[in-house]
Tab-separated table of C-alpha atoms and ligand atoms in Angstrom:
chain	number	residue	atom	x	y	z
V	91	UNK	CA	132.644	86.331	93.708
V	92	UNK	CA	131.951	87.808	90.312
V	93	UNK	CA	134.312	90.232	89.597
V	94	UNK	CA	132.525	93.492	88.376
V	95	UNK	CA	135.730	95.248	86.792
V	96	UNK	CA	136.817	95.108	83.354
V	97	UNK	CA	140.624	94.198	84.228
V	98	UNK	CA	139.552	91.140	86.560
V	99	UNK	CA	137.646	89.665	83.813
V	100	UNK	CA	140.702	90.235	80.857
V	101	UNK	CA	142.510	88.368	83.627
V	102	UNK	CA	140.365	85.349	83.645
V	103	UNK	CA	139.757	85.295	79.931
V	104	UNK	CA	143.760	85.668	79.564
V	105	UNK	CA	143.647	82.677	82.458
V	106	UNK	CA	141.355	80.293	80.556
V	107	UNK	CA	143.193	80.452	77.062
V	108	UNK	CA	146.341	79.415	79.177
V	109	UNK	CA	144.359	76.252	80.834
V	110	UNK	CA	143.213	75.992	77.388
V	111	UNK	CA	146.983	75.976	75.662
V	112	UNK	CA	148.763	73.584	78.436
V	113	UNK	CA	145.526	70.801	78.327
V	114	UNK	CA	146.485	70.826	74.695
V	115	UNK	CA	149.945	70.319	75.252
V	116	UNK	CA	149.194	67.881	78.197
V	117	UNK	CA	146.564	65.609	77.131
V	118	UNK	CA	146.625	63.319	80.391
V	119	UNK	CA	146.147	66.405	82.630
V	120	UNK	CA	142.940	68.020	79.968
V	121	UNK	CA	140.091	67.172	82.146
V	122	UNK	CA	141.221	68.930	84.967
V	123	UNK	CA	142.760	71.983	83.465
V	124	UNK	CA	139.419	72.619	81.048
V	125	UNK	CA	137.523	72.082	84.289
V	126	UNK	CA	139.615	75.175	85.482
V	127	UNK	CA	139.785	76.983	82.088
V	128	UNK	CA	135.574	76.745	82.862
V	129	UNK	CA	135.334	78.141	86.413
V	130	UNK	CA	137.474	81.518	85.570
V	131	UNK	CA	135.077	81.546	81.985
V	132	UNK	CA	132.401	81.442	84.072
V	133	UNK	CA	134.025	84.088	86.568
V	134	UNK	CA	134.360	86.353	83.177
V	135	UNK	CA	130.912	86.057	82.902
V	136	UNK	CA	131.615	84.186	79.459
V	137	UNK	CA	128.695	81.525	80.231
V	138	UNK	CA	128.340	80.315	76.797
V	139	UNK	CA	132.172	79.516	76.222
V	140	UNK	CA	132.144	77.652	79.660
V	141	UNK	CA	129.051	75.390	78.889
V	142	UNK	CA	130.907	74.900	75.011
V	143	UNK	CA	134.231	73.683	77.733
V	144	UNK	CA	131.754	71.284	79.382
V	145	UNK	CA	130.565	69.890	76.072
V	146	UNK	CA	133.732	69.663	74.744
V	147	UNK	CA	134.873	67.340	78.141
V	148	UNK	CA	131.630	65.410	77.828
V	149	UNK	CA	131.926	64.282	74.105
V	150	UNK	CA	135.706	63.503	74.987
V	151	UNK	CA	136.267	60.123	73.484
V	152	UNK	CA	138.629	59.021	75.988
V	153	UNK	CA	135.771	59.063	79.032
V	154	UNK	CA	136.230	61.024	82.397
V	155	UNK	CA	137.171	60.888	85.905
V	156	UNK	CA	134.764	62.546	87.002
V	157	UNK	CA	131.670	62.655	84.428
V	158	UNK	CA	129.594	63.583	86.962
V	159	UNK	CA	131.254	66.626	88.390
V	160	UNK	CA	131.030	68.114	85.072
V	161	UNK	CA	127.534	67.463	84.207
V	162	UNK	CA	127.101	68.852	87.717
V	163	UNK	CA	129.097	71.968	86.951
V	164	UNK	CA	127.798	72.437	83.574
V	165	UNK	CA	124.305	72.236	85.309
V	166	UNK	CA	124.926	74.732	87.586
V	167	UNK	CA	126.420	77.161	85.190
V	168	UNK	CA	123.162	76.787	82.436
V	169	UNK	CA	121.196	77.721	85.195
V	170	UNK	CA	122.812	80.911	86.079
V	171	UNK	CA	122.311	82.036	82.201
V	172	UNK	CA	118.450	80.877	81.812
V	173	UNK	CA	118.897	77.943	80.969
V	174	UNK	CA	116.442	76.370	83.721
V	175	UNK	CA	114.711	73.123	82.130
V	176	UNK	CA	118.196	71.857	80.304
V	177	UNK	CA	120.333	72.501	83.851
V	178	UNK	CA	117.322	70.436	85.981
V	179	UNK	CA	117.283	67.754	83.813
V	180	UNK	CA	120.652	67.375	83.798
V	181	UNK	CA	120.711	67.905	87.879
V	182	UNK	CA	117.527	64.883	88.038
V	183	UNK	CA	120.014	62.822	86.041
V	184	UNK	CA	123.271	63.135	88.915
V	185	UNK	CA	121.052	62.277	91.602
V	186	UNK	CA	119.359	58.943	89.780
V	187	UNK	CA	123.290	58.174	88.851
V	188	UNK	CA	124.457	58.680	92.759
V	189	UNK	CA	127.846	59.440	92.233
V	190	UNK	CA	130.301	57.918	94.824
V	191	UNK	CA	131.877	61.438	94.795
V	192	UNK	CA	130.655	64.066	97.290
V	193	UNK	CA	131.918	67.090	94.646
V	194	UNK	CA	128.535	66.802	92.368
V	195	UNK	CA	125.885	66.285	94.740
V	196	UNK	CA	127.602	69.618	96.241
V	197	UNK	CA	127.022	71.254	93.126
V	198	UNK	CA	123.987	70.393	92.295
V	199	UNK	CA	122.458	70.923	95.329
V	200	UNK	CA	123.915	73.999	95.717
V	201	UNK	CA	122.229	75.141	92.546
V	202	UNK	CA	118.603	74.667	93.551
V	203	UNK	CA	120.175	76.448	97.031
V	204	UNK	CA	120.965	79.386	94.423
V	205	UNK	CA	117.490	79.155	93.165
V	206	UNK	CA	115.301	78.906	96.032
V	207	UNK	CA	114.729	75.613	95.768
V	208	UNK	CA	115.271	75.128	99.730
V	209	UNK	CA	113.379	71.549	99.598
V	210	UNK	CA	115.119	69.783	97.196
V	211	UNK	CA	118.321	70.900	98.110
V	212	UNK	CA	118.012	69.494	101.419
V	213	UNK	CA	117.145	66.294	100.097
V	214	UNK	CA	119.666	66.571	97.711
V	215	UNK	CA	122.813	67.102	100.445
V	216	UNK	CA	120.614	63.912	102.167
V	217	UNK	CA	120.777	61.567	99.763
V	218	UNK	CA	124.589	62.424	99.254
V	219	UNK	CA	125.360	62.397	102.692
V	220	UNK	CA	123.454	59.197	103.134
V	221	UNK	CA	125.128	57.736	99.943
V	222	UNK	CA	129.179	58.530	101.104
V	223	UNK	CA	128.595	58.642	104.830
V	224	UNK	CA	127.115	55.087	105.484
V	225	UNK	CA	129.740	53.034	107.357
V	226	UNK	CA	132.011	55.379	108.522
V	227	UNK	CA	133.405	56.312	111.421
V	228	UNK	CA	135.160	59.831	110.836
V	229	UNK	CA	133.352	61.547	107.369
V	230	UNK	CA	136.582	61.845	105.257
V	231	UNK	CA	137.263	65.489	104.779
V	232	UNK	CA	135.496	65.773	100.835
V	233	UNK	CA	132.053	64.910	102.827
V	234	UNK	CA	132.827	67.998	105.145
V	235	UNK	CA	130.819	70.430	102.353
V	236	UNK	CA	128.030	68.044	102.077
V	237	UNK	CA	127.195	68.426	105.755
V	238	UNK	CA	128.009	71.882	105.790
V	239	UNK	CA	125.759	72.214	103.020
V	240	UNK	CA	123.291	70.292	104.933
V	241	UNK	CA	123.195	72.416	107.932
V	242	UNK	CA	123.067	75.409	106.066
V	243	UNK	CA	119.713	74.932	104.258
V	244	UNK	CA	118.278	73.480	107.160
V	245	UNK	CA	118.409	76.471	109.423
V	246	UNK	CA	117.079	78.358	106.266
V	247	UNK	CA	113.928	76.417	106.134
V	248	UNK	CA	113.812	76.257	110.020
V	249	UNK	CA	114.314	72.598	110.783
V	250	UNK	CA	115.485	71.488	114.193
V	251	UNK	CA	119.141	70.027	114.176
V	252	UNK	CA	119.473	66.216	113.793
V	253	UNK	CA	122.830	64.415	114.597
V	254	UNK	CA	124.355	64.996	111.093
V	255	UNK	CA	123.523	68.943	111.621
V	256	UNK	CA	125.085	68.237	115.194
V	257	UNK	CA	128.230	66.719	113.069
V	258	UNK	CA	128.462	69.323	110.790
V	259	UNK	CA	129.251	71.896	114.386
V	260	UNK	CA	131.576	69.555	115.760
V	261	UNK	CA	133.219	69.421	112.064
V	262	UNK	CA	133.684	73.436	111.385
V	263	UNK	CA	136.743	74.415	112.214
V	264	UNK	CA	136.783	78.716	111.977
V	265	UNK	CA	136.158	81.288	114.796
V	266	UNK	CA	132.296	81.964	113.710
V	267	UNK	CA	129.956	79.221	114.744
V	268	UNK	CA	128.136	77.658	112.233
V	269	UNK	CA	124.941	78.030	113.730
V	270	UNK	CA	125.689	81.812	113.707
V	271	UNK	CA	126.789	81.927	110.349
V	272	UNK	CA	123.931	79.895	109.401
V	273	UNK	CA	121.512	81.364	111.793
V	274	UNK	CA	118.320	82.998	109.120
V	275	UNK	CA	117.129	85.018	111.871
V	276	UNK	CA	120.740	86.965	112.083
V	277	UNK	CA	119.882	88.423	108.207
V	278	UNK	CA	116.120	88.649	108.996
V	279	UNK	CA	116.584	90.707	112.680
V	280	UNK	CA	118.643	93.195	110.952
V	281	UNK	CA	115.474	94.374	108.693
V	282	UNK	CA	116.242	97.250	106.868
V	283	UNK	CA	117.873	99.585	109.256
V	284	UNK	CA	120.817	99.115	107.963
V	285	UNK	CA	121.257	97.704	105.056
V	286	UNK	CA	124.860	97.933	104.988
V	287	UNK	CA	124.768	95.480	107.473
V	288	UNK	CA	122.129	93.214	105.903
V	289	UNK	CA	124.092	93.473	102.992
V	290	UNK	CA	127.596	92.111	104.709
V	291	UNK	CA	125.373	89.132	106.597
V	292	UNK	CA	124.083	87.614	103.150
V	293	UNK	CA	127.311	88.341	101.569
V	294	UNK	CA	129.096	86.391	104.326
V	295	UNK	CA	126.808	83.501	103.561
V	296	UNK	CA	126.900	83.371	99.588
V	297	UNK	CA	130.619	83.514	100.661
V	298	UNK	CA	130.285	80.067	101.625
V	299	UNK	CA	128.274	78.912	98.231
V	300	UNK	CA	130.414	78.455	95.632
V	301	UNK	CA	133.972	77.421	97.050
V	302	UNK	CA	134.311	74.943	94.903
V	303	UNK	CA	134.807	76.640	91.695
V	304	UNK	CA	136.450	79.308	93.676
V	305	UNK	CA	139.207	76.572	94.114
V	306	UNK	CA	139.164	75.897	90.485
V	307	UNK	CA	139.463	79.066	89.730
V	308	UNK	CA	142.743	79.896	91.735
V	309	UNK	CA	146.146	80.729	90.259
V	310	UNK	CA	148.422	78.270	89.850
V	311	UNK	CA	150.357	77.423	93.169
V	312	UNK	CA	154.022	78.456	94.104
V	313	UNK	CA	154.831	74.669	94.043
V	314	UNK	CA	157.754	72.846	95.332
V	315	UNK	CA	158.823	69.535	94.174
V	316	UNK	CA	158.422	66.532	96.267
V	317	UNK	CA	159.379	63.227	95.326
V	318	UNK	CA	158.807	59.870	97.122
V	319	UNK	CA	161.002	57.740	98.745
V	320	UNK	CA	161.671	55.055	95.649
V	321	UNK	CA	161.515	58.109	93.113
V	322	UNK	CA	164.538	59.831	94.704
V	323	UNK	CA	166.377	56.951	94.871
V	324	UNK	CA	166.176	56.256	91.709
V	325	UNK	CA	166.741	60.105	90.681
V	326	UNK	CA	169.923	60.285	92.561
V	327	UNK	CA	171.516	56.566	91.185
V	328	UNK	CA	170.655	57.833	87.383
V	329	UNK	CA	172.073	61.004	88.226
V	330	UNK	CA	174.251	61.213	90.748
V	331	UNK	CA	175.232	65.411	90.428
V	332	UNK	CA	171.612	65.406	92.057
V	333	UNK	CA	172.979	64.106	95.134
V	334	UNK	CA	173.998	67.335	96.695
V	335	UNK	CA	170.505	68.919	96.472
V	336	UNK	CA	169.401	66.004	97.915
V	337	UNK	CA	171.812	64.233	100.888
V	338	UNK	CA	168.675	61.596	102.185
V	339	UNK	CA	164.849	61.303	101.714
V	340	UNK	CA	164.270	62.382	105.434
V	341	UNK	CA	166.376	65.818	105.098
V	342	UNK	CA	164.467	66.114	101.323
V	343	UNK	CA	160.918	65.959	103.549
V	344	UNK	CA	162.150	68.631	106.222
V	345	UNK	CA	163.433	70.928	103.705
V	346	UNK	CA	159.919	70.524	101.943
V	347	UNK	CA	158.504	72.021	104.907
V	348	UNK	CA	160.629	74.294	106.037
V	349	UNK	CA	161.066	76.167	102.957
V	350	UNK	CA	156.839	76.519	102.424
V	351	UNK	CA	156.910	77.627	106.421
V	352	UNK	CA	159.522	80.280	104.868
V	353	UNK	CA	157.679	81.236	102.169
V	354	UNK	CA	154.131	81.398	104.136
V	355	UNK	CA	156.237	83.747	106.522
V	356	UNK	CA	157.347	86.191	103.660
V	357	UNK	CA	153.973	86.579	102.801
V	358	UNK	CA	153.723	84.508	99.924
V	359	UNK	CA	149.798	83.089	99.131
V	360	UNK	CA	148.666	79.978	97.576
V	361	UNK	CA	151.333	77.456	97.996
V	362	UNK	CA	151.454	74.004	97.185
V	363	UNK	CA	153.466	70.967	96.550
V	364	UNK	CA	153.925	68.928	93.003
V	365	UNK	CA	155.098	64.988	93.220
V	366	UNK	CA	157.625	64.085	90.714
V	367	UNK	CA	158.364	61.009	89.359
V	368	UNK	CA	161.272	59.832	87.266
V	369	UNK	CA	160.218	59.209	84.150
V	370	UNK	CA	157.782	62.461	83.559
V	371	UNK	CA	160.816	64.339	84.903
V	372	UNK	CA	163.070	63.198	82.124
V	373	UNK	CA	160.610	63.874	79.697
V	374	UNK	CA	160.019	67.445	81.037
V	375	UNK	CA	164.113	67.260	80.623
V	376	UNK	CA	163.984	66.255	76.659
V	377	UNK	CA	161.272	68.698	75.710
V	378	UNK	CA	163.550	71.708	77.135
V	379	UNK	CA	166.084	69.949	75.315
V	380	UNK	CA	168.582	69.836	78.807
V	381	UNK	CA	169.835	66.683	80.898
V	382	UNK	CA	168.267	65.711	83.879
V	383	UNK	CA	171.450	65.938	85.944
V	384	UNK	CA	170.685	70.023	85.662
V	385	UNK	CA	169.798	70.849	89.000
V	386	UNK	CA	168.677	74.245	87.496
V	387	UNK	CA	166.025	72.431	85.446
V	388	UNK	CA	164.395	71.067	89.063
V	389	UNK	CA	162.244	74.228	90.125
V	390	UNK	CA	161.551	74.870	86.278
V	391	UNK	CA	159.574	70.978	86.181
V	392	UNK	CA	157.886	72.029	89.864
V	393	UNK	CA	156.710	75.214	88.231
V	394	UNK	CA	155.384	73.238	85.179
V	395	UNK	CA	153.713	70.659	87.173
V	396	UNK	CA	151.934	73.248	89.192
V	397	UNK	CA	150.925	74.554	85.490
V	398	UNK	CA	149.744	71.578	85.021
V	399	UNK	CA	147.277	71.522	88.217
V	400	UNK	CA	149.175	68.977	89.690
V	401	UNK	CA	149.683	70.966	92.768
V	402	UNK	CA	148.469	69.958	96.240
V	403	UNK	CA	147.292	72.650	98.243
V	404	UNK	CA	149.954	73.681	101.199
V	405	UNK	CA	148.902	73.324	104.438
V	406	UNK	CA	146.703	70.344	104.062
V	407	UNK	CA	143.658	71.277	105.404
V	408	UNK	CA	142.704	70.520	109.528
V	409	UNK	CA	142.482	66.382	109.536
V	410	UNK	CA	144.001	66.051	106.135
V	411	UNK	CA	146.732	63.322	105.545
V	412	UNK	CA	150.338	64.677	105.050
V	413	UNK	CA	151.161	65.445	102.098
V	414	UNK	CA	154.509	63.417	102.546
V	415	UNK	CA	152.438	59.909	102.206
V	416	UNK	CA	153.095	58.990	105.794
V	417	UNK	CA	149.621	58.187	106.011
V	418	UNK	CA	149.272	60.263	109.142
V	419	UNK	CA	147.460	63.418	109.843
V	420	UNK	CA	149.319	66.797	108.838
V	421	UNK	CA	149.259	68.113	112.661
V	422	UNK	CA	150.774	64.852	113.550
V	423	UNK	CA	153.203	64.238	110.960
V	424	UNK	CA	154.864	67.253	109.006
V	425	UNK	CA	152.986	70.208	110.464
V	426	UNK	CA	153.553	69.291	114.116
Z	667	ZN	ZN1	124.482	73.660	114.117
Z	668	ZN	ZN1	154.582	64.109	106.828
């Protein structure tokens, strides 16, 4: 995941500095955008700038929505540059705060994975699964790393599977097993005959560490602009030259759809979808100083919402609601 060339890391330098520029511009959207503007300084290998990010979000006056996920990131990261006392006191203080979000304890337990620290790791994806996964039925699809997680370490340090590690098989969803990808004795078998190939097995399994600030790290999204039921009504009675791009909600939804399955088709990675809302849309409409009855200015506010990490990742993931707010699953609503 570290990129080892010179013009990868100008490109994530170059990539922070923008996060940096549009949280300033958009305070309501800073904590999220500096949380991005971290991962690709940390992907530069700029370790010091990211923790100064983390500080800066932690000392924010305003308070977070996710304190925790920060420390937890900023932990992780002070770790990786020496910084070994500071990041485990920090990672001691997540756990005793048990955060009802399943993002830190995957950081932080991660870490110690990083570090060797096989034993407290597991304990660590434990006590978060035990935390987030007590009365419920289906694990919501956030927990799905935790158990992952879980499984992982556990076939490291040799433990037999219990029914959460049994969950996290029936969970994974990709043409490798989990217990082969997670299987120690895979890496260990191979010895050193070929290295090449011992080299690809432990490469396929750090693969898996670290996805979430791979996701931070991503480019913005191609993004198009959905807007909800009682939004586009409103949209089209303000302004009614509108009305053509959009004849009814339903045919807005299926055009949604149709025109990421288009794109996806031409080749096009890392789509997404934005939400718009009235108001924030005539706003985005004064500050280019144009009307909102432009139909021009529509893709221009999708591209500046996805700029604003506002995008939602197209396709949902397996099990994921819709992303049109039907409240069904994606395979049975929209993707079907
Ligand atoms: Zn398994
Ligand atoms: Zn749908």
């Amino acid at each position: 995941m570290r990129p080892d060339t010179p013009a990868e890391n100008a490109d994530h330098t170059a990539e922070a500095a923008r996060l940096e520029r549009t949280a300033g511009l958009y305070p309501e959207d800073a904590e999220a955008l500096l949380l991005q503007a971290a991962a690709h300084l940390e992907l530069a290998g700029d370790r010091p700038a990211a923790t100064t990010l983390y500080d800066r979000l932690l000392s924010s006056a305003d308070g977070l929505e996710k304190p925790y996920l920060v420390r937890a990131l900023k932990a992780s990261n002070l770790w990786e540059y020496g910084h070994e006392a500071e990041a485990r006191a920090i990672i001691d203080g997540v756990r005793a705060a048990a955060p009802r979000d399943p993002a830190p304890w995957v950081m932080v337990a991660e870490a110690l994975e990083a570090h060797d620290e096989l034993e407290a790791a597991q304990e660590t994806f434990t006590e978060g699964a035990t935390l987030l996964l007590r009365d419920v039925d289906e694990p919501p699809y956030a927990t799905h790393p935790l158990l992952f997680g879980r499984h992982r370490v556990r076939r490291m340090l040799g433990a037999d599977h219990d029914d959460w590690d049994v969950l996290a098989d029936t969970l994974h969803s990709s043409p490798v097993s989990l217990d082969e990808l997670h299987d120690p004795k895979r890496i260990w078998s191979l010895g050193s005959d070929n290295p090449q190939e011992l080299a690809a097995e432990i490469s396929r399994l750090q693969a898996e560490l670290g996805t979430y600030r791979e996701a931070l790290s991503r480019p913005f999204p191609v993004a198009v602009l959905h807007w909800p039921a009682s939004e586009l009504t409103e949209l089209v009675e303000a302004y009614p030259t509108l009305a053509a791009e959009y004849p009814s909600h339903e045919e807005h939804l299926s055009t949604i759809e149709a025109s990421l399955r288009e794109l996806a088709a031409s080749g096009t990675p890392n789509l997404g979808i934005v939400t718009g809302t009235v108001p924030s849309y005539e706003a985005f409409a004064a500050s280019e100083a144009s009307s909102p009855a432009d139909v021009d200015l529509l893709p221009q506010y999708a591209t500046t919402l996805a700029a604003r990490g506002r995008a939602e990742e197209w396709p949902p993931q397996r099990g994921a609601a819709c992303w049109c707010g039907s409240g069904n699953t994606y395979e049975t609503c929209h993707g079907a």
